Amino acid sequence: MPKTAVITGITGQDGSYLAELLLSHGYRVVGVVRRSSAPNLDRVEHLLDRIELRPGDLLDQLSLVRLIDDVRPQELYNLAAMSFVPASWDQPLLTGEFNSLGVMRVLEAIRQVDPGIRLYQASSSEMYGKVREVPQTEGTPFYPRSPYGVSKVFGHYITVNYRESYGLFACSGILFNHESPRRGLEFVTRKVTDGVARIKLGLAQALSLGNLEACRDWGFAGDYVRAMWLMLQQDRPDDYVIATGISHSVRDLVEAAFGHVGLEWQEYVRTDPKLFRPAEVDHLIGDPAKARAVLGWEPTVDFKGLVGMMVEADLARLSSAGHVAASFVGRIAGC
Ligand code: NAP
Ligand code: G4F
């Protein structure tokens, strides 16, 4: 019998890569989508004939209980969240509803319907915030610096608590920043690679950024979803740091992305004080030793490869969009 997996957040960056991975392992994949008047299925468009989509919302306990009862999965990957850190200062209560109470709703639904379901919870390196130790491991204390980080600490500990209280097979993956051509446009890597492609193609003249000195341990999302799956294939549930172990500044990122297309970044990048955060996470670098030893997990894409992949994808997307727009204008002009 093929296994069945439920993915909350299937329309997001990680959800789309995870769905591809699980399909390649022969799973029946059921994605949870929240009700909206304009569905946002771009990232899973190419999978729609192979996955099932069901309505559900982390704000609605009943929708989760019904869904799990109907689908009866062996595994549930809880990726849904409000994931953009700056937005968490604008909407701290909603962030808590999604990222903290939402996790507890998923845990309760599992506990009520079938405590045998294995759960992956998407925890975050933002929980380390003002870091207490370098590099950060599974044992490093948390010191979150944003409502997002605080909400994820709750999600992390309630997952550990349900594992210890009720014996659930619940794993928390403490994932460091992971990126791809499917990353949302507001996150710094994608903002930079999209900006570089626009400048290279003559569609923009400059790029505004915030803090160039912040450092992150950036990896490739396709590698990180493999770690999620591996966690749920072990004999016992546990928590793991997933990272590359190498950190770069936003300035390094900018230099690599502009350098990839032969441009000098200093000529195009402006810093805008409005893009600085009320409290910054200055430097993240993870130690993935446990994941390497227990899961056999290794990243396959390095920083330079990641930046190059994202710039190339944005160049291709914007070039073909420009081509479509130009031919459309041509057709109108020809009428
Ligand atoms: P993403 O692209 O922002 O995707 C978030 C997903 O959550 C979307 O599918 C969104 O659906 C869904 N969602 C939001 N609120 C929901 C709700 N109330 N009910 C149901 N679905 C809801 O995020 P990502 O980068 O793939 O990250 C996946 C998870 O990993 C998140 O929990 C994030 O916090 C965590 N994480 C990410 C990173 C990273 O570097 N990417 C690192 C550590 C942890 P819509 O399409 O309807 O908006
Ligand atoms: O790309 P970012 O917005 O990602 P951030 O805040 O690190 O959060 C991401 O990674 C977390 C894991 O650690 C996830 F949990 C979370 O869901 C999300 O996926 O910002 C990275 C850094 C920050 O220090 C920010 O201040 O880039 C700096 N930055 C500088 N200029 C900018 C900009 N960030 C954004 N978004 N936009 C800028 O213009």
Tab-separated table of C-alpha atoms and ligand atoms in Angstrom:
chain	number	residue	atom	x	y	z
A	1	MET	CA	0.000	0.000	0.000
A	2	PRO	CA	1.424	3.428	-0.862
A	3	LYS	CA	1.740	5.776	2.095
A	4	THR	CA	-0.478	8.865	2.311
A	5	ALA	CA	0.941	12.223	3.393
A	6	VAL	CA	-0.861	15.464	4.173
A	7	ILE	CA	1.034	18.710	3.564
A	8	THR	CA	-0.216	21.970	5.051
A	9	GLY	CA	1.326	24.919	3.185
A	10	ILE	CA	1.570	22.949	-0.073
A	11	THR	CA	1.219	26.179	-2.093
A	12	GLY	CA	4.400	27.594	-0.513
A	13	GLN	CA	8.033	27.154	-1.531
A	14	ASP	CA	8.749	24.106	0.655
A	15	GLY	CA	5.331	22.534	0.114
A	16	SER	CA	5.867	22.348	-3.636
A	17	TYR	CA	9.327	20.732	-3.343
A	18	LEU	CA	8.129	18.312	-0.671
A	19	ALA	CA	5.153	17.263	-2.808
A	20	GLU	CA	7.535	16.458	-5.678
A	21	LEU	CA	9.783	14.425	-3.367
A	22	LEU	CA	6.912	12.416	-1.839
A	23	LEU	CA	5.421	11.704	-5.274
A	24	SER	CA	8.822	10.399	-6.390
A	25	HIS	CA	8.677	7.982	-3.412
A	26	GLY	CA	5.250	6.747	-4.511
A	27	TYR	CA	3.150	8.565	-1.893
A	28	ARG	CA	-0.438	9.673	-2.235
A	29	VAL	CA	-0.061	13.404	-1.560
A	30	VAL	CA	-2.909	15.484	-0.133
A	31	GLY	CA	-2.336	19.232	0.104
A	32	VAL	CA	-4.256	21.571	2.398
A	33	VAL	CA	-5.313	24.863	0.830
A	34	ARG	CA	-7.096	27.681	2.584
A	35	ARG	CA	-10.204	29.156	1.065
A	36	SER	CA	-9.631	32.258	-1.036
A	37	SER	CA	-11.443	33.919	-3.899
A	38	ALA	CA	-8.301	33.761	-6.067
A	39	PRO	CA	-6.467	30.434	-5.607
A	40	ASN	CA	-2.681	30.673	-5.420
A	41	LEU	CA	-1.561	27.434	-7.068
A	42	ASP	CA	1.384	28.651	-9.194
A	43	ARG	CA	4.014	26.560	-7.433
A	44	VAL	CA	2.011	23.314	-7.697
A	45	GLU	CA	0.411	23.910	-11.104
A	46	HIS	CA	2.643	21.223	-12.661
A	47	LEU	CA	1.561	18.667	-10.016
A	48	LEU	CA	-2.202	19.180	-10.094
A	49	ASP	CA	-2.926	15.922	-11.924
A	50	ARG	CA	-0.931	13.952	-9.322
A	51	ILE	CA	-1.889	15.512	-5.974
A	52	GLU	CA	-5.200	15.996	-4.188
A	53	LEU	CA	-6.136	19.362	-2.714
A	54	ARG	CA	-8.459	19.665	0.267
A	55	PRO	CA	-9.742	22.795	2.008
A	56	GLY	CA	-8.437	23.504	5.498
A	57	ASP	CA	-7.126	26.328	7.602
A	58	LEU	CA	-4.836	26.422	10.634
A	59	LEU	CA	-7.307	28.873	12.170
A	60	ASP	CA	-10.148	26.343	11.999
A	61	GLN	CA	-9.853	23.287	14.267
A	62	LEU	CA	-12.873	21.551	12.769
A	63	SER	CA	-11.463	21.774	9.234
A	64	LEU	CA	-8.279	20.018	10.393
A	65	VAL	CA	-10.107	17.270	12.299
A	66	ARG	CA	-12.418	16.578	9.326
A	67	LEU	CA	-9.541	16.533	6.870
A	68	ILE	CA	-7.390	14.142	8.900
A	69	ASP	CA	-10.382	11.911	9.621
A	70	ASP	CA	-11.266	11.754	5.899
A	71	VAL	CA	-7.737	11.261	4.540
A	72	ARG	CA	-6.224	9.103	7.328
A	73	PRO	CA	-2.594	9.842	6.429
A	74	GLN	CA	0.456	8.054	7.829
A	75	GLU	CA	2.457	11.316	7.786
A	76	LEU	CA	1.550	14.992	8.163
A	77	TYR	CA	3.967	17.805	7.318
A	78	ASN	CA	2.897	21.065	8.968
A	79	LEU	CA	4.531	23.718	6.776
A	80	ALA	CA	1.742	26.295	6.810
A	81	ALA	CA	2.667	29.548	8.528
A	82	MET	CA	2.905	33.284	8.250
A	83	SER	CA	6.573	33.046	7.255
A	84	PHE	CA	7.673	36.626	6.458
A	85	VAL	CA	9.450	38.026	9.531
A	86	PRO	CA	8.766	41.791	9.005
A	87	ALA	CA	5.013	41.113	8.663
A	88	SER	CA	5.026	39.642	12.152
A	89	TRP	CA	5.578	43.113	13.660
A	90	ASP	CA	2.588	44.416	11.672
A	91	GLN	CA	0.310	41.493	12.569
A	92	PRO	CA	1.645	39.907	15.752
A	93	LEU	CA	-1.684	38.466	16.886
A	94	LEU	CA	-2.423	36.804	13.554
A	95	THR	CA	1.143	35.487	13.488
A	96	GLY	CA	0.555	33.876	16.866
A	97	GLU	CA	-2.766	32.406	15.714
A	98	PHE	CA	-1.135	30.763	12.659
A	99	ASN	CA	2.305	29.850	13.921
A	100	SER	CA	1.643	29.038	17.589
A	101	LEU	CA	-1.988	28.051	18.119
A	102	GLY	CA	-2.120	26.642	14.576
A	103	VAL	CA	0.490	24.044	15.527
A	104	MET	CA	-1.467	23.094	18.635
A	105	ARG	CA	-4.620	22.709	16.520
A	106	VAL	CA	-2.774	20.285	14.229
A	107	LEU	CA	-1.395	18.346	17.213
A	108	GLU	CA	-4.844	18.140	18.826
A	109	ALA	CA	-6.435	16.992	15.575
A	110	ILE	CA	-3.850	14.204	15.285
A	111	ARG	CA	-4.267	13.230	18.925
A	112	GLN	CA	-8.045	13.042	18.599
A	113	VAL	CA	-8.285	11.259	15.245
A	114	ASP	CA	-5.210	8.994	15.092
A	115	PRO	CA	-2.232	9.424	17.454
A	116	GLY	CA	-0.256	7.077	15.181
A	117	ILE	CA	0.153	9.772	12.495
A	118	ARG	CA	3.748	10.981	12.222
A	119	LEU	CA	4.127	14.777	12.323
A	120	TYR	CA	6.828	17.066	10.942
A	121	GLN	CA	6.712	20.594	12.421
A	122	ALA	CA	8.472	23.425	10.535
A	123	SER	CA	10.541	25.137	13.228
A	124	SER	CA	13.040	27.861	12.389
A	125	SER	CA	16.544	29.156	13.050
A	126	GLU	CA	14.827	32.506	13.797
A	127	MET	CA	14.228	30.962	17.247
A	128	TYR	CA	17.974	31.451	18.001
A	129	GLY	CA	17.681	35.197	17.309
A	130	LYS	CA	20.304	36.949	19.416
A	131	VAL	CA	22.450	33.859	19.358
A	132	ARG	CA	23.678	32.324	22.607
A	133	GLU	CA	26.223	30.038	20.938
A	134	VAL	CA	28.095	29.784	17.597
A	135	PRO	CA	27.352	27.625	15.652
A	136	GLN	CA	23.805	26.810	16.737
A	137	THR	CA	22.906	23.204	17.586
A	138	GLU	CA	19.804	21.375	18.825
A	139	GLY	CA	20.945	22.270	22.384
A	140	THR	CA	21.504	26.015	21.869
A	141	PRO	CA	19.045	28.102	23.953
A	142	PHE	CA	16.534	30.236	22.045
A	143	TYR	CA	16.420	34.071	22.140
A	144	PRO	CA	13.907	35.091	19.438
A	145	ARG	CA	13.971	38.685	18.146
A	146	SER	CA	10.618	39.011	16.345
A	147	PRO	CA	6.981	38.071	16.974
A	148	TYR	CA	7.599	35.461	14.237
A	149	GLY	CA	10.546	33.985	16.175
A	150	VAL	CA	8.562	33.950	19.409
A	151	SER	CA	5.596	32.271	17.693
A	152	LYS	CA	7.887	29.565	16.311
A	153	VAL	CA	9.355	28.900	19.778
A	154	PHE	CA	5.816	28.136	20.996
A	155	GLY	CA	5.241	25.847	17.976
A	156	HIS	CA	8.526	24.075	18.685
A	157	TYR	CA	7.929	23.478	22.388
A	158	ILE	CA	4.304	22.422	22.001
A	159	THR	CA	5.481	19.813	19.476
A	160	VAL	CA	8.088	18.537	21.956
A	161	ASN	CA	5.460	18.628	24.699
A	162	TYR	CA	2.909	16.518	22.770
A	163	ARG	CA	5.653	14.019	21.975
A	164	GLU	CA	6.578	13.761	25.650
A	165	SER	CA	3.007	13.958	27.029
A	166	TYR	CA	1.172	11.700	24.599
A	167	GLY	CA	3.913	9.716	22.878
A	168	LEU	CA	3.183	11.239	19.456
A	169	PHE	CA	5.763	10.655	16.718
A	170	ALA	CA	6.309	14.408	16.345
A	171	CYS	CA	9.567	15.840	14.973
A	172	SER	CA	10.633	19.457	14.891
A	173	GLY	CA	13.026	20.475	12.131
A	174	ILE	CA	15.013	23.594	13.051
A	175	LEU	CA	15.679	24.708	9.506
A	176	PHE	CA	18.033	27.527	8.621
A	177	ASN	CA	17.209	29.796	5.660
A	178	HIS	CA	16.596	27.826	2.476
A	179	GLU	CA	15.906	29.379	-0.879
A	180	SER	CA	15.135	28.539	-4.498
A	181	PRO	CA	13.678	30.042	-7.657
A	182	ARG	CA	10.280	29.428	-5.969
A	183	ARG	CA	11.095	31.653	-2.969
A	184	GLY	CA	8.620	34.487	-2.353
A	185	LEU	CA	9.708	37.787	-3.946
A	186	GLU	CA	9.843	39.674	-0.652
A	187	PHE	CA	12.574	37.502	0.935
A	188	VAL	CA	16.061	38.946	0.498
A	189	THR	CA	17.599	36.278	-1.775
A	190	ARG	CA	14.757	36.367	-4.266
A	191	LYS	CA	14.412	40.151	-4.017
A	192	VAL	CA	18.081	40.412	-4.967
A	193	THR	CA	18.061	37.826	-7.791
A	194	ASP	CA	14.851	39.265	-9.250
A	195	GLY	CA	16.331	42.791	-8.953
A	196	VAL	CA	19.580	41.742	-10.638
A	197	ALA	CA	17.681	40.120	-13.523
A	198	ARG	CA	15.510	43.239	-13.975
A	199	ILE	CA	18.549	45.517	-14.008
A	200	LYS	CA	20.410	43.237	-16.423
A	201	LEU	CA	17.406	43.191	-18.786
A	202	GLY	CA	16.945	46.976	-18.578
A	203	LEU	CA	13.640	46.669	-16.676
A	204	ALA	CA	14.914	48.470	-13.540
A	205	GLN	CA	17.689	50.886	-12.632
A	206	ALA	CA	18.279	50.273	-8.908
A	207	LEU	CA	17.571	47.965	-5.974
A	208	SER	CA	16.663	49.134	-2.439
A	209	LEU	CA	17.709	46.945	0.470
A	210	GLY	CA	17.931	47.114	4.254
A	211	ASN	CA	20.719	45.752	6.479
A	212	LEU	CA	23.591	44.475	4.307
A	213	GLU	CA	25.614	43.249	7.307
A	214	ALA	CA	23.164	40.554	8.505
A	215	CYS	CA	24.509	37.019	7.972
A	216	ARG	CA	22.535	33.894	7.187
A	217	ASP	CA	23.288	30.226	6.618
A	218	TRP	CA	21.586	29.841	3.216
A	219	GLY	CA	20.857	26.483	1.579
A	220	PHE	CA	18.691	25.085	-1.229
A	221	ALA	CA	15.037	24.268	-0.418
A	222	GLY	CA	15.129	21.062	-2.489
A	223	ASP	CA	17.802	19.690	-0.126
A	224	TYR	CA	15.925	20.765	3.003
A	225	VAL	CA	12.631	18.985	2.203
A	226	ARG	CA	14.621	15.744	1.915
A	227	ALA	CA	15.641	16.224	5.555
A	228	MET	CA	11.967	16.654	6.565
A	229	TRP	CA	11.083	13.335	4.980
A	230	LEU	CA	14.106	11.552	6.487
A	231	MET	CA	13.080	12.692	9.998
A	232	LEU	CA	9.762	10.841	9.673
A	233	GLN	CA	11.432	7.628	8.433
A	234	GLN	CA	13.471	7.096	11.631
A	235	ASP	CA	12.691	4.600	14.427
A	236	ARG	CA	12.079	7.343	16.975
A	237	PRO	CA	11.001	10.977	16.779
A	238	ASP	CA	13.538	13.723	17.459
A	239	ASP	CA	14.506	17.312	16.619
A	240	TYR	CA	17.213	18.236	14.111
A	241	VAL	CA	19.104	21.326	12.962
A	242	ILE	CA	19.225	21.505	9.149
A	243	ALA	CA	21.845	23.921	7.811
A	244	THR	CA	24.910	24.073	5.578
A	245	GLY	CA	27.298	25.183	8.354
A	246	ILE	CA	28.446	28.147	6.222
A	247	SER	CA	27.252	31.725	6.682
A	248	HIS	CA	27.310	34.719	4.317
A	249	SER	CA	26.278	38.348	4.673
A	250	VAL	CA	23.573	40.043	2.617
A	251	ARG	CA	26.468	42.042	1.127
A	252	ASP	CA	28.081	38.729	-0.032
A	253	LEU	CA	24.746	37.732	-1.542
A	254	VAL	CA	24.454	41.009	-3.447
A	255	GLU	CA	28.041	40.770	-4.664
A	256	ALA	CA	27.554	37.168	-5.873
A	257	ALA	CA	24.255	37.908	-7.652
A	258	PHE	CA	25.436	41.047	-9.467
A	259	GLY	CA	28.792	39.386	-10.171
A	260	HIS	CA	26.968	36.457	-11.815
A	261	VAL	CA	25.787	38.783	-14.602
A	262	GLY	CA	28.993	40.854	-14.722
A	263	LEU	CA	27.656	43.974	-12.945
A	264	GLU	CA	29.207	46.047	-10.096
A	265	TRP	CA	26.632	46.014	-7.282
A	266	GLN	CA	27.770	49.360	-5.819
A	267	GLU	CA	26.384	51.114	-8.905
A	268	TYR	CA	22.832	49.846	-8.335
A	269	VAL	CA	22.179	49.053	-4.652
A	270	ARG	CA	20.739	51.699	-2.300
A	271	THR	CA	20.065	51.166	1.395
A	272	ASP	CA	16.704	52.286	2.710
A	273	PRO	CA	16.311	52.801	6.500
A	274	LYS	CA	12.637	51.778	6.211
A	275	LEU	CA	13.800	48.241	5.374
A	276	PHE	CA	15.741	47.818	8.622
A	277	ARG	CA	13.967	45.758	11.314
A	278	PRO	CA	13.017	46.896	14.844
A	279	ALA	CA	15.218	44.078	16.203
A	280	GLU	CA	17.636	42.236	13.903
A	281	VAL	CA	19.005	38.703	13.921
A	282	ASP	CA	22.621	39.515	13.121
A	283	HIS	CA	24.306	36.212	12.493
A	284	LEU	CA	22.969	32.687	12.032
A	285	ILE	CA	25.109	29.625	11.368
A	286	GLY	CA	23.912	26.100	12.035
A	287	ASP	CA	25.725	22.907	12.928
A	288	PRO	CA	24.077	20.037	10.996
A	289	ALA	CA	26.287	17.318	12.597
A	290	LYS	CA	23.353	15.418	14.124
A	291	ALA	CA	21.391	15.388	10.853
A	292	ARG	CA	24.489	14.177	9.033
A	293	ALA	CA	25.167	11.397	11.577
A	294	VAL	CA	21.601	10.159	12.191
A	295	LEU	CA	19.745	10.974	8.959
A	296	GLY	CA	22.710	10.720	6.580
A	297	TRP	CA	21.646	14.156	5.277
A	298	GLU	CA	24.006	16.392	3.288
A	299	PRO	CA	23.286	19.566	1.309
A	300	THR	CA	24.069	19.272	-2.409
A	301	VAL	CA	23.950	22.941	-3.487
A	302	ASP	CA	26.441	25.531	-2.188
A	303	PHE	CA	25.953	29.294	-1.850
A	304	LYS	CA	27.438	30.197	-5.242
A	305	GLY	CA	25.423	27.462	-6.975
A	306	LEU	CA	22.238	28.609	-5.247
A	307	VAL	CA	22.654	32.269	-6.179
A	308	GLY	CA	23.535	31.355	-9.781
A	309	MET	CA	20.487	29.056	-10.052
A	310	MET	CA	18.161	31.787	-8.780
A	311	VAL	CA	19.575	34.551	-10.987
A	312	GLU	CA	19.356	32.307	-14.066
A	313	ALA	CA	15.746	31.363	-13.258
A	314	ASP	CA	14.750	35.033	-12.857
A	315	LEU	CA	16.501	35.984	-16.081
A	316	ALA	CA	14.649	33.211	-17.936
A	317	ARG	CA	11.271	34.094	-16.377
A	318	LEU	CA	11.562	37.815	-17.056
A	319	SER	CA	12.937	37.298	-20.567
A	320	SER	CA	10.037	35.036	-21.537
A	321	ALA	CA	7.530	37.366	-19.806
A	322	GLY	CA	9.016	40.241	-21.798
A	323	HIS	CA	8.751	38.160	-24.946
A	324	VAL	CA	5.073	37.383	-24.265
A	325	ALA	CA	4.317	41.046	-23.432
A	326	ALA	CA	6.110	42.245	-26.584
A	327	SER	CA	4.255	39.805	-28.850
A	328	PHE	CA	0.940	40.755	-27.193
A	329	VAL	CA	1.604	44.460	-27.826
A	330	GLY	CA	2.594	43.505	-31.386
A	331	ARG	CA	-0.723	41.711	-31.899
A	332	ILE	CA	-2.723	44.679	-30.565
A	333	ALA	CA	-0.723	47.059	-32.741
A	334	GLY	CA	-1.383	44.789	-35.742
A	335	CYS	CA	-5.198	44.815	-35.243
B	1	NAP	P1	5.865	30.083	2.341
B	1	NAP	O1	6.391	29.955	0.960
B	1	NAP	O2	5.549	31.425	2.893
B	1	NAP	O3	4.541	29.177	2.444
B	1	NAP	C1	3.674	29.270	3.545
B	1	NAP	C2	2.456	28.383	3.294
B	1	NAP	O4	1.594	28.446	4.438
B	1	NAP	C3	1.611	28.797	2.072
B	1	NAP	O5	1.234	27.627	1.386
B	1	NAP	C4	0.399	29.452	2.723
B	1	NAP	O6	-0.766	29.337	1.946
B	1	NAP	C5	0.248	28.576	3.961
B	1	NAP	N1	-0.587	29.174	5.010
B	1	NAP	C6	-0.395	30.345	5.631
B	1	NAP	N2	-1.352	30.531	6.548
B	1	NAP	C7	-2.175	29.458	6.502
B	1	NAP	C8	-3.350	29.067	7.211
B	1	NAP	N3	-3.899	29.828	8.160
B	1	NAP	N4	-3.943	27.877	6.921
B	1	NAP	C9	-3.410	27.095	5.943
B	1	NAP	N5	-2.318	27.413	5.233
B	1	NAP	C10	-1.708	28.584	5.517
B	1	NAP	O7	6.872	29.394	3.387
B	1	NAP	P2	8.075	28.355	3.125
B	1	NAP	O8	9.317	29.122	2.873
B	1	NAP	O9	7.620	27.303	2.188
B	1	NAP	O10	8.246	27.751	4.594
B	1	NAP	C11	7.496	26.608	5.016
B	1	NAP	C12	7.493	26.542	6.533
B	1	NAP	O11	8.841	26.452	7.002
B	1	NAP	C13	6.905	27.758	7.236
B	1	NAP	O12	6.283	27.287	8.404
B	1	NAP	C14	8.116	28.607	7.597
B	1	NAP	O13	7.828	29.427	8.708
B	1	NAP	C15	9.123	27.519	7.916
B	1	NAP	N6	10.527	27.850	7.719
B	1	NAP	C16	10.956	28.319	6.512
B	1	NAP	C17	12.309	28.577	6.318
B	1	NAP	C18	12.829	29.079	4.994
B	1	NAP	O14	13.972	29.547	4.967
B	1	NAP	N7	12.074	28.968	3.902
B	1	NAP	C19	13.221	28.342	7.372
B	1	NAP	C20	12.741	27.846	8.568
B	1	NAP	C21	11.393	27.584	8.737
B	1	NAP	P3	-1.280	30.502	0.922
B	1	NAP	O15	-0.745	30.084	-0.414
B	1	NAP	O16	-2.753	30.395	1.042
B	1	NAP	O17	-0.729	31.810	1.419
B	2	G4F	O1	15.190	36.874	3.564
B	2	G4F	P1	14.733	37.359	4.876
B	2	G4F	O2	13.478	38.158	4.901
B	2	G4F	O3	14.670	36.082	5.808
B	2	G4F	P2	14.651	35.894	7.410
B	2	G4F	O4	14.146	37.083	8.114
B	2	G4F	O5	15.997	35.391	7.799
B	2	G4F	O6	13.551	34.744	7.576
B	2	G4F	C1	13.518	33.605	6.725
B	2	G4F	O7	14.317	32.599	7.283
B	2	G4F	C2	13.867	32.096	8.558
B	2	G4F	C3	14.873	31.037	9.009
B	2	G4F	O8	15.907	31.646	9.727
B	2	G4F	C4	12.476	31.539	8.373
B	2	G4F	F1	12.043	30.997	9.533
B	2	G4F	C5	11.542	32.624	7.893
B	2	G4F	O9	10.235	32.070	7.674
B	2	G4F	C6	12.064	33.175	6.580
B	2	G4F	O10	11.970	32.151	5.615
B	2	G4F	O11	15.866	38.281	5.546
B	2	G4F	C7	17.206	37.830	5.705
B	2	G4F	C8	18.090	38.984	6.161
B	2	G4F	C9	17.549	39.772	7.360
B	2	G4F	O12	18.596	39.975	8.282
B	2	G4F	C10	17.124	41.118	6.777
B	2	G4F	O13	17.264	42.225	7.664
B	2	G4F	O14	18.192	39.939	5.077
B	2	G4F	C11	18.111	41.247	5.613
B	2	G4F	N1	17.632	42.153	4.574
B	2	G4F	C12	18.346	43.234	4.094
B	2	G4F	N2	17.629	43.869	3.177
B	2	G4F	C13	16.460	42.116	3.933
B	2	G4F	C14	16.436	43.201	3.055
B	2	G4F	N3	15.416	41.245	4.046
B	2	G4F	C15	14.342	41.465	3.231
B	2	G4F	N4	13.306	40.588	3.315
B	2	G4F	N5	14.274	42.522	2.369
B	2	G4F	C16	15.295	43.438	2.245
B	2	G4F	O15	15.227	44.389	1.469
